PDB file of C-alpha atoms in Angstrom:
ATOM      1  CA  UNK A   1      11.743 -24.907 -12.556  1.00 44.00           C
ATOM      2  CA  UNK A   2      12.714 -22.575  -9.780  1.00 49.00           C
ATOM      3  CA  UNK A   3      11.264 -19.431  -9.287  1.00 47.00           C
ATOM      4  CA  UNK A   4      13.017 -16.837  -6.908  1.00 52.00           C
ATOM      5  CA  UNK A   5      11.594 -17.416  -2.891  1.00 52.00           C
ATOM      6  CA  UNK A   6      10.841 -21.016  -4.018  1.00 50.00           C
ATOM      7  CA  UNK A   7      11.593 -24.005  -2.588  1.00 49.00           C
ATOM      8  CA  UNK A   8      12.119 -27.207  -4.074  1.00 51.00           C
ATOM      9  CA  UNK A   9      12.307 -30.499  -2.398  1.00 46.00           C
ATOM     10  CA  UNK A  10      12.607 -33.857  -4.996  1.00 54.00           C
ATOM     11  CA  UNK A  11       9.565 -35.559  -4.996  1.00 53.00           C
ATOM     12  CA  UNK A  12       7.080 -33.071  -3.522  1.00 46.00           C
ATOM     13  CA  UNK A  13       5.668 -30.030  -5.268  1.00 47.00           C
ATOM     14  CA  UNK A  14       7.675 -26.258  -4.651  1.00 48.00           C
ATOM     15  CA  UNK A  15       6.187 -24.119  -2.049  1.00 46.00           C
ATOM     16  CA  UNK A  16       6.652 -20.505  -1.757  1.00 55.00           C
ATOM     17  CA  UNK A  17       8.423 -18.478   0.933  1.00 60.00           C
ATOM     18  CA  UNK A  18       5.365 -16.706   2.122  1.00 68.00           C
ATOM     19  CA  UNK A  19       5.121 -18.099   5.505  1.00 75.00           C
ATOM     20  CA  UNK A  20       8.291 -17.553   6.769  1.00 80.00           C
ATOM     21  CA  UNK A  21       8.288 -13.683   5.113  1.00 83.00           C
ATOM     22  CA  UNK A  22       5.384 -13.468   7.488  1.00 82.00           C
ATOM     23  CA  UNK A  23       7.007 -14.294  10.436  1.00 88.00           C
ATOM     24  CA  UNK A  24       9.473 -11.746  10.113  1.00 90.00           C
ATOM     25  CA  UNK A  25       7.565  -9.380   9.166  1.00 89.00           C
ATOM     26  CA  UNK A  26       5.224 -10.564  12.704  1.00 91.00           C
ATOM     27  CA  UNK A  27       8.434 -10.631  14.127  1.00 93.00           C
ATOM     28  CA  UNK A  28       9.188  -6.624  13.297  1.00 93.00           C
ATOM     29  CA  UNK A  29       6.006  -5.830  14.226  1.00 92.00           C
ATOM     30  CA  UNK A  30       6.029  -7.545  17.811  1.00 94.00           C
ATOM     31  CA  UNK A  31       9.904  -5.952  18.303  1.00 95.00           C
ATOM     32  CA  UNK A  32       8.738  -2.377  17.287  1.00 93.00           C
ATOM     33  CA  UNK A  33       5.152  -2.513  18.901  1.00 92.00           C
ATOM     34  CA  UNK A  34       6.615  -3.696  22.000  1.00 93.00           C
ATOM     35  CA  UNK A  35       9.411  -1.265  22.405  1.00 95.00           C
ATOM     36  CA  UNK A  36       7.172   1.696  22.163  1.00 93.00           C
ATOM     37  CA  UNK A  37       4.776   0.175  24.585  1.00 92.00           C
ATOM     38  CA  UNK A  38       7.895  -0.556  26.757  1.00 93.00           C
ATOM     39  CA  UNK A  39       8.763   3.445  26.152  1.00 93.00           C
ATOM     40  CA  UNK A  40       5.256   4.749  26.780  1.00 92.00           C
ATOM     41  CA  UNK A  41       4.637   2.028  29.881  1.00 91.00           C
ATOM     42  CA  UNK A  42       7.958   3.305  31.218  1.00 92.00           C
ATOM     43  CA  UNK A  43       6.546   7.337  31.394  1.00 91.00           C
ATOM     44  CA  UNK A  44       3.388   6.132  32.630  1.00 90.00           C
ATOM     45  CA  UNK A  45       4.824   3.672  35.662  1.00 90.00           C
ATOM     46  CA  UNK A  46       6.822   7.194  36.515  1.00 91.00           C
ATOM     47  CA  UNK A  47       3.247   9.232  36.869  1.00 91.00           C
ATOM     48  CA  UNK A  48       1.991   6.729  38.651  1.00 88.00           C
ATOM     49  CA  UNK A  49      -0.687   5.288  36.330  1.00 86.00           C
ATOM     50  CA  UNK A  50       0.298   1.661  36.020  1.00 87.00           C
ATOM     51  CA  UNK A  51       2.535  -0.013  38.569  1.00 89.00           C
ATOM     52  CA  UNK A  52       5.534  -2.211  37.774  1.00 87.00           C
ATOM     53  CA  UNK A  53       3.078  -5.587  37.426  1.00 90.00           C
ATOM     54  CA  UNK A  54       0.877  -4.349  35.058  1.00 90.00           C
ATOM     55  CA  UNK A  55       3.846  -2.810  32.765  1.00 90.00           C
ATOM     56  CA  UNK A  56       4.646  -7.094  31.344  1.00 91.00           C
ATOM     57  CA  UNK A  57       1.035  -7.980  30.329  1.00 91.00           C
ATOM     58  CA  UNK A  58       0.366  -4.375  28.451  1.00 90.00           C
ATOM     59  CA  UNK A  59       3.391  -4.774  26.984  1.00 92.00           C
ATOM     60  CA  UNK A  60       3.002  -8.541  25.786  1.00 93.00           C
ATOM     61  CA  UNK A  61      -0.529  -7.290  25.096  1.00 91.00           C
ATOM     62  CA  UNK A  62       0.742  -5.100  22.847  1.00 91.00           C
ATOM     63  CA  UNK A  63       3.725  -6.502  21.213  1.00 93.00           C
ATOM     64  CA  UNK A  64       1.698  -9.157  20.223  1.00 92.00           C
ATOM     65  CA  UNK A  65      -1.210  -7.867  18.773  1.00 90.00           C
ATOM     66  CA  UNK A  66       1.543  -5.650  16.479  1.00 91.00           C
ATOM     67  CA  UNK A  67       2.342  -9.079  15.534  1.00 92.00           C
ATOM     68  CA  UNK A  68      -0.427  -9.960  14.234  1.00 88.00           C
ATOM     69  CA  UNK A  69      -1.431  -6.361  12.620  1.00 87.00           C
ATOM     70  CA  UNK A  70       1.791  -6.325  10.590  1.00 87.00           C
ATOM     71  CA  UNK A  71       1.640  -9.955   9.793  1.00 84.00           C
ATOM     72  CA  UNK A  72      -1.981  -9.643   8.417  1.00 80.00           C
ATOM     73  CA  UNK A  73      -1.090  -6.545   7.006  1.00 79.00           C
ATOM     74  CA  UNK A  74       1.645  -8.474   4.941  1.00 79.00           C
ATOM     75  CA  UNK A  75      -0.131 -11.343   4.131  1.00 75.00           C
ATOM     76  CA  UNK A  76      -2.903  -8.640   2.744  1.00 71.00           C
ATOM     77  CA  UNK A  77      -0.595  -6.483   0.366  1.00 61.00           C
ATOM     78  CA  UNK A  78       1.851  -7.435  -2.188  1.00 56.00           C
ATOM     79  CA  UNK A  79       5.315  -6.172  -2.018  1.00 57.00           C
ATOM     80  CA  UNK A  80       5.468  -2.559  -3.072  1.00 61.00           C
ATOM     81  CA  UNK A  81       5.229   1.071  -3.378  1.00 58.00           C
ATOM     82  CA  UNK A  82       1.522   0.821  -4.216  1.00 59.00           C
ATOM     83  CA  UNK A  83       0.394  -1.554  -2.115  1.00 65.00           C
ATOM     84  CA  UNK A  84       1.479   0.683   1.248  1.00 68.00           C
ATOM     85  CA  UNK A  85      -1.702   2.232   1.945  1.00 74.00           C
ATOM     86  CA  UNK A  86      -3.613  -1.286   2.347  1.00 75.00           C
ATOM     87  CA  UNK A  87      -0.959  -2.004   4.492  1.00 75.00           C
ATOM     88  CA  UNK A  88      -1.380   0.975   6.851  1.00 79.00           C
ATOM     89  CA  UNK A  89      -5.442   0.818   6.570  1.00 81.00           C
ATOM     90  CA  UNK A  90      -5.227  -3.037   7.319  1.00 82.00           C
ATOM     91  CA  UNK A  91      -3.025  -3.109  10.168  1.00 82.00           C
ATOM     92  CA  UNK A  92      -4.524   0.006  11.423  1.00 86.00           C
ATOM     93  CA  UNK A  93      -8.123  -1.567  11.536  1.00 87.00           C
ATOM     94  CA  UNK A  94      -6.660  -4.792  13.188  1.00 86.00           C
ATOM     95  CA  UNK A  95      -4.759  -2.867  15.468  1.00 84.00           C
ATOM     96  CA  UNK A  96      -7.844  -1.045  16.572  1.00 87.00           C
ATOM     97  CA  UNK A  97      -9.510  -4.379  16.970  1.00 85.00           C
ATOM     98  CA  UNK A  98      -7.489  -5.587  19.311  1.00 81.00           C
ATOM     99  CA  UNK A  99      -7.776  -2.443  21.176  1.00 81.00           C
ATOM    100  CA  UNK A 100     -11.268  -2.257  21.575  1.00 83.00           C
ATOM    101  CA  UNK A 101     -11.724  -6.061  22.550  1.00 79.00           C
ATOM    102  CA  UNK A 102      -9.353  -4.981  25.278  1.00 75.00           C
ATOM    103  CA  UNK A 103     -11.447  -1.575  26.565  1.00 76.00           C
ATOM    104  CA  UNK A 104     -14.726  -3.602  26.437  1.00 76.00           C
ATOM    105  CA  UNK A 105     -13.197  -6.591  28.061  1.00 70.00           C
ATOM    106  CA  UNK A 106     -15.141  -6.853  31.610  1.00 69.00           C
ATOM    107  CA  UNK A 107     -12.176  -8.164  33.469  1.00 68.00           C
ATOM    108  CA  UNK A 108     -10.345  -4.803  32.691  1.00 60.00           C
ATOM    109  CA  UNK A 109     -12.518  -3.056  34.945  1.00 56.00           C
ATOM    110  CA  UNK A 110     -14.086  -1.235  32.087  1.00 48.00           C
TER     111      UNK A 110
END
């Protein structure tokens, strides 16, 4: 029997849809994540706090770990209303992870 984001191949048991859901939702996180880096890297290179080579690996930096904050925050909640605040507290906390590896990180200077 099908169920709705199954898939069903003869012969082998159906697997769910979950992965790929994941990457697009990794893949909205790294697009929107990125772009505001992008935006904020932008104002800064213009004030003279970053210069044009650093603006690439901040904004990879950050465009991927949005990736992976949005796509753990998926894989932690459920689709729905209810589930939202998880998803803001989880990707928040992963978010700020990945941030605070990067401050304490000795080759950033810091």
């Amino acid at each position: 029997m099908a169920y709705p984001g199954m898939v069903s191949v003869p012969g082998y048991p159906a697997a769910d849809n979950s992965c790929s859901s994941l990457v697009r939702l990794a893949t909205v996180g790294a697009i929107v994540g990125g772009s505001a880096a992008a935006a904020a890297n932008v104002a800064r290179m213009q004030r003279g706090g970053i210069t044009a080579n650093q603006v690439l690996p901040d904004n990879t930096k950050t465009a991927v770990s949005s990736a992976l904050a949005t796509a753990v925050a998926g894989a932690v909640a459920e689709q729905g209303l209810a589930r939202l605040g998880v998803m803001f507290a989880t990707g928040a906390a992963v978010l700020f992870q990945f941030r605070t590896a990067a401050i304490n990180d000795p080759r950033n200077g810091s």
